Amino acid sequence: MLPLREPATARPGMTFQQMLERIRYEGAYPTRERAEDVTRAVVGALGRQLTGDERVDLASCLPTEAALFFTSQIPDLQPLTGWGFVKDLATRTGATPASARWDTGAVLPVVGHLAGPALLDRILTQLPSGYALLFGRAELTQPA
């Protein structure tokens, strides 16, 4: 018997423009256009990592424009670790790993806020290690 998953609960959403303004503030980006470029890159990269119900539920929590970036990506067969995610983002965008890490730190906490704690827990359970920090959470591990 399959375990029942907790359905995504409706959260007070934000418009895409509000999302960009929050990311612009968090990332200290000089323009809304720069915030949008970073958002497209990071949300698209996340779309290459998630599959299944978590992918569908997260897409439904995002503003339409961000959901389109997210769902336009085909998930990778083997998800990357958190550090692998940052390095891949740096390679794809031509940024340094430090800049890519900064960008993920500006975008993913906003995405996590939109998802809510229950869905974010499910997402982090699906992904390899290293993503909790990218979403602004402590990386908790069970003792071996």
PDB file of C-alpha atoms in Angstrom:
ATOM      1  CA  MET A   1       0.000   0.000   0.000  1.00  0.00           C
ATOM      2  CA  LEU A   2       1.343   3.419  -0.949  1.00  0.00           C
ATOM      3  CA  PRO A   3       1.637   6.026   1.803  1.00  0.00           C
ATOM      4  CA  LEU A   4      -0.721   8.954   1.475  1.00  0.00           C
ATOM      5  CA  ARG A   5       0.990  12.208   0.740  1.00  0.00           C
ATOM      6  CA  GLU A   6      -0.083  15.410   2.336  1.00  0.00           C
ATOM      7  CA  PRO A   7      -1.829  17.508  -0.305  1.00  0.00           C
ATOM      8  CA  ALA A   8      -0.429  20.900  -1.118  1.00  0.00           C
ATOM      9  CA  THR A   9      -2.396  23.458   0.805  1.00  0.00           C
ATOM     10  CA  ALA A  10      -3.344  26.742  -0.719  1.00  0.00           C
ATOM     11  CA  ARG A  11      -1.003  29.455   0.521  1.00  0.00           C
ATOM     12  CA  PRO A  12      -1.439  33.119   0.099  1.00  0.00           C
ATOM     13  CA  GLY A  13       0.386  33.558  -3.171  1.00  0.00           C
ATOM     14  CA  MET A  14       2.180  36.453  -4.673  1.00  0.00           C
ATOM     15  CA  THR A  15       2.197  37.819  -8.148  1.00  0.00           C
ATOM     16  CA  PHE A  16       5.221  37.341 -10.355  1.00  0.00           C
ATOM     17  CA  GLN A  17       6.060  41.033  -9.957  1.00  0.00           C
ATOM     18  CA  GLN A  18       5.915  40.703  -6.152  1.00  0.00           C
ATOM     19  CA  MET A  19       8.120  37.616  -6.371  1.00  0.00           C
ATOM     20  CA  LEU A  20      10.665  39.509  -8.470  1.00  0.00           C
ATOM     21  CA  GLU A  21      10.674  42.452  -6.066  1.00  0.00           C
ATOM     22  CA  ARG A  22      11.308  40.137  -3.130  1.00  0.00           C
ATOM     23  CA  ILE A  23      14.126  38.374  -5.000  1.00  0.00           C
ATOM     24  CA  ARG A  24      15.535  41.714  -6.096  1.00  0.00           C
ATOM     25  CA  TYR A  25      15.608  42.843  -2.472  1.00  0.00           C
ATOM     26  CA  GLU A  26      17.023  39.557  -1.102  1.00  0.00           C
ATOM     27  CA  GLY A  27      19.719  39.378  -3.777  1.00  0.00           C
ATOM     28  CA  ALA A  28      20.459  43.121  -3.800  1.00  0.00           C
ATOM     29  CA  TYR A  29      20.080  43.128  -7.583  1.00  0.00           C
ATOM     30  CA  PRO A  30      20.218  46.581  -9.190  1.00  0.00           C
ATOM     31  CA  THR A  31      17.239  46.074 -11.528  1.00  0.00           C
ATOM     32  CA  ARG A  32      14.068  44.058 -11.826  1.00  0.00           C
ATOM     33  CA  GLU A  33      15.386  42.699 -15.137  1.00  0.00           C
ATOM     34  CA  ARG A  34      18.434  41.239 -13.380  1.00  0.00           C
ATOM     35  CA  ALA A  35      16.171  39.698 -10.730  1.00  0.00           C
ATOM     36  CA  GLU A  36      14.033  38.182 -13.485  1.00  0.00           C
ATOM     37  CA  ASP A  37      17.083  36.719 -15.280  1.00  0.00           C
ATOM     38  CA  VAL A  38      18.272  35.124 -12.041  1.00  0.00           C
ATOM     39  CA  THR A  39      14.788  33.840 -11.238  1.00  0.00           C
ATOM     40  CA  ARG A  40      14.425  32.255 -14.678  1.00  0.00           C
ATOM     41  CA  ALA A  41      17.804  30.531 -14.354  1.00  0.00           C
ATOM     42  CA  VAL A  42      17.370  29.225 -10.795  1.00  0.00           C
ATOM     43  CA  VAL A  43      13.719  28.170 -11.102  1.00  0.00           C
ATOM     44  CA  GLY A  44      14.491  26.512 -14.440  1.00  0.00           C
ATOM     45  CA  ALA A  45      17.430  24.671 -12.876  1.00  0.00           C
ATOM     46  CA  LEU A  46      15.175  23.469 -10.066  1.00  0.00           C
ATOM     47  CA  GLY A  47      12.753  22.226 -12.718  1.00  0.00           C
ATOM     48  CA  ARG A  48      15.512  19.900 -13.935  1.00  0.00           C
ATOM     49  CA  GLN A  49      15.770  18.341 -10.466  1.00  0.00           C
ATOM     50  CA  LEU A  50      12.217  17.645  -9.292  1.00  0.00           C
ATOM     51  CA  THR A  51       9.835  14.952 -10.458  1.00  0.00           C
ATOM     52  CA  GLY A  52       6.488  13.500  -9.477  1.00  0.00           C
ATOM     53  CA  ASP A  53       3.908  14.998  -7.177  1.00  0.00           C
ATOM     54  CA  GLU A  54       6.388  17.455  -5.690  1.00  0.00           C
ATOM     55  CA  ARG A  55       7.013  18.931  -9.146  1.00  0.00           C
ATOM     56  CA  VAL A  56       3.283  19.281  -9.839  1.00  0.00           C
ATOM     57  CA  ASP A  57       2.508  20.697  -6.404  1.00  0.00           C
ATOM     58  CA  LEU A  58       5.354  23.212  -6.517  1.00  0.00           C
ATOM     59  CA  ALA A  59       4.330  24.395  -9.983  1.00  0.00           C
ATOM     60  CA  SER A  60       0.832  25.056  -8.645  1.00  0.00           C
ATOM     61  CA  CYS A  61       2.259  27.234  -5.830  1.00  0.00           C
ATOM     62  CA  LEU A  62       4.342  29.461  -8.089  1.00  0.00           C
ATOM     63  CA  PRO A  63       3.116  32.504 -10.005  1.00  0.00           C
ATOM     64  CA  THR A  64       2.232  31.489 -13.570  1.00  0.00           C
ATOM     65  CA  GLU A  65       5.338  32.982 -15.156  1.00  0.00           C
ATOM     66  CA  ALA A  66       7.666  31.208 -12.699  1.00  0.00           C
ATOM     67  CA  ALA A  67       5.706  27.959 -13.070  1.00  0.00           C
ATOM     68  CA  LEU A  68       6.310  28.143 -16.817  1.00  0.00           C
ATOM     69  CA  PHE A  69      10.103  28.454 -16.337  1.00  0.00           C
ATOM     70  CA  PHE A  70       9.958  25.571 -13.882  1.00  0.00           C
ATOM     71  CA  THR A  71       7.837  23.179 -15.946  1.00  0.00           C
ATOM     72  CA  SER A  72       9.535  23.944 -19.259  1.00  0.00           C
ATOM     73  CA  GLN A  73      12.573  21.974 -18.092  1.00  0.00           C
ATOM     74  CA  ILE A  74      12.855  18.208 -18.505  1.00  0.00           C
ATOM     75  CA  PRO A  75      13.942  16.572 -15.245  1.00  0.00           C
ATOM     76  CA  ASP A  76      17.403  15.010 -15.230  1.00  0.00           C
ATOM     77  CA  LEU A  77      17.570  11.244 -14.804  1.00  0.00           C
ATOM     78  CA  GLN A  78      20.026  11.634 -11.930  1.00  0.00           C
ATOM     79  CA  PRO A  79      19.402  14.658  -9.671  1.00  0.00           C
ATOM     80  CA  LEU A  80      22.420  16.708  -8.660  1.00  0.00           C
ATOM     81  CA  THR A  81      23.569  17.319  -5.091  1.00  0.00           C
ATOM     82  CA  GLY A  82      23.117  20.844  -3.784  1.00  0.00           C
ATOM     83  CA  TRP A  83      26.713  21.751  -4.687  1.00  0.00           C
ATOM     84  CA  GLY A  84      26.299  20.053  -8.069  1.00  0.00           C
ATOM     85  CA  PHE A  85      23.180  22.179  -8.626  1.00  0.00           C
ATOM     86  CA  VAL A  86      25.176  25.373  -7.955  1.00  0.00           C
ATOM     87  CA  LYS A  87      28.066  24.296 -10.198  1.00  0.00           C
ATOM     88  CA  ASP A  88      25.660  23.327 -13.009  1.00  0.00           C
ATOM     89  CA  LEU A  89      23.869  26.676 -12.693  1.00  0.00           C
ATOM     90  CA  ALA A  90      27.220  28.498 -12.856  1.00  0.00           C
ATOM     91  CA  THR A  91      28.186  26.590 -15.996  1.00  0.00           C
ATOM     92  CA  ARG A  92      24.849  27.187 -17.726  1.00  0.00           C
ATOM     93  CA  THR A  93      24.762  30.910 -16.904  1.00  0.00           C
ATOM     94  CA  GLY A  94      28.462  31.670 -17.301  1.00  0.00           C
ATOM     95  CA  ALA A  95      28.661  32.848 -13.697  1.00  0.00           C
ATOM     96  CA  THR A  96      31.160  31.962 -11.022  1.00  0.00           C
ATOM     97  CA  PRO A  97      30.133  29.313  -8.477  1.00  0.00           C
ATOM     98  CA  ALA A  98      30.053  32.056  -5.819  1.00  0.00           C
ATOM     99  CA  SER A  99      27.634  34.145  -7.908  1.00  0.00           C
ATOM    100  CA  ALA A 100      25.482  31.107  -8.659  1.00  0.00           C
ATOM    101  CA  ARG A 101      25.354  30.302  -4.928  1.00  0.00           C
ATOM    102  CA  TRP A 102      24.314  33.895  -4.213  1.00  0.00           C
ATOM    103  CA  ASP A 103      21.588  33.656  -6.849  1.00  0.00           C
ATOM    104  CA  THR A 104      20.213  30.394  -5.452  1.00  0.00           C
ATOM    105  CA  GLY A 105      20.222  31.953  -1.980  1.00  0.00           C
ATOM    106  CA  ALA A 106      18.110  34.832  -3.264  1.00  0.00           C
ATOM    107  CA  VAL A 107      15.591  32.759  -5.242  1.00  0.00           C
ATOM    108  CA  LEU A 108      15.093  29.412  -3.496  1.00  0.00           C
ATOM    109  CA  PRO A 109      14.027  30.791  -0.085  1.00  0.00           C
ATOM    110  CA  VAL A 110      11.269  32.736  -1.865  1.00  0.00           C
ATOM    111  CA  VAL A 111      10.255  29.558  -3.728  1.00  0.00           C
ATOM    112  CA  GLY A 112      10.276  27.696  -0.400  1.00  0.00           C
ATOM    113  CA  HIS A 113       8.059  30.359   1.159  1.00  0.00           C
ATOM    114  CA  LEU A 114       5.565  29.986  -1.675  1.00  0.00           C
ATOM    115  CA  ALA A 115       5.645  26.198  -1.336  1.00  0.00           C
ATOM    116  CA  GLY A 116       5.074  26.236   2.402  1.00  0.00           C
ATOM    117  CA  PRO A 117       6.732  24.069   5.043  1.00  0.00           C
ATOM    118  CA  ALA A 118       4.963  20.767   4.303  1.00  0.00           C
ATOM    119  CA  LEU A 119       5.675  20.795   0.563  1.00  0.00           C
ATOM    120  CA  LEU A 120       9.217  22.050   1.118  1.00  0.00           C
ATOM    121  CA  ASP A 121       9.815  19.110   3.484  1.00  0.00           C
ATOM    122  CA  ARG A 122       8.641  16.725   0.741  1.00  0.00           C
ATOM    123  CA  ILE A 123      10.839  18.444  -1.842  1.00  0.00           C
ATOM    124  CA  LEU A 124      13.905  18.237   0.393  1.00  0.00           C
ATOM    125  CA  THR A 125      13.199  14.561   1.064  1.00  0.00           C
ATOM    126  CA  GLN A 126      13.194  13.885  -2.693  1.00  0.00           C
ATOM    127  CA  LEU A 127      16.384  15.809  -3.475  1.00  0.00           C
ATOM    128  CA  PRO A 128      19.954  14.690  -2.658  1.00  0.00           C
ATOM    129  CA  SER A 129      21.866  16.332   0.178  1.00  0.00           C
ATOM    130  CA  GLY A 130      22.783  19.993   0.119  1.00  0.00           C
ATOM    131  CA  TYR A 131      19.501  21.595  -0.909  1.00  0.00           C
ATOM    132  CA  ALA A 132      18.220  22.565   2.541  1.00  0.00           C
ATOM    133  CA  LEU A 133      20.905  25.234   2.829  1.00  0.00           C
ATOM    134  CA  LEU A 134      20.022  26.548  -0.624  1.00  0.00           C
ATOM    135  CA  PHE A 135      16.420  26.984   0.557  1.00  0.00           C
ATOM    136  CA  GLY A 136      17.607  28.775   3.694  1.00  0.00           C
ATOM    137  CA  ARG A 137      17.153  25.861   6.086  1.00  0.00           C
ATOM    138  CA  ALA A 138      19.604  23.962   8.232  1.00  0.00           C
ATOM    139  CA  GLU A 139      20.784  20.688   6.706  1.00  0.00           C
ATOM    140  CA  LEU A 140      19.612  18.112   9.224  1.00  0.00           C
ATOM    141  CA  THR A 141      20.841  14.550   8.967  1.00  0.00           C
ATOM    142  CA  GLN A 142      20.064  11.396  10.893  1.00  0.00           C
ATOM    143  CA  PRO A 143      22.931   9.765  12.766  1.00  0.00           C
ATOM    144  CA  ALA A 144      24.288   6.690  10.997  1.00  0.00           C
TER     145      ALA A 144
END
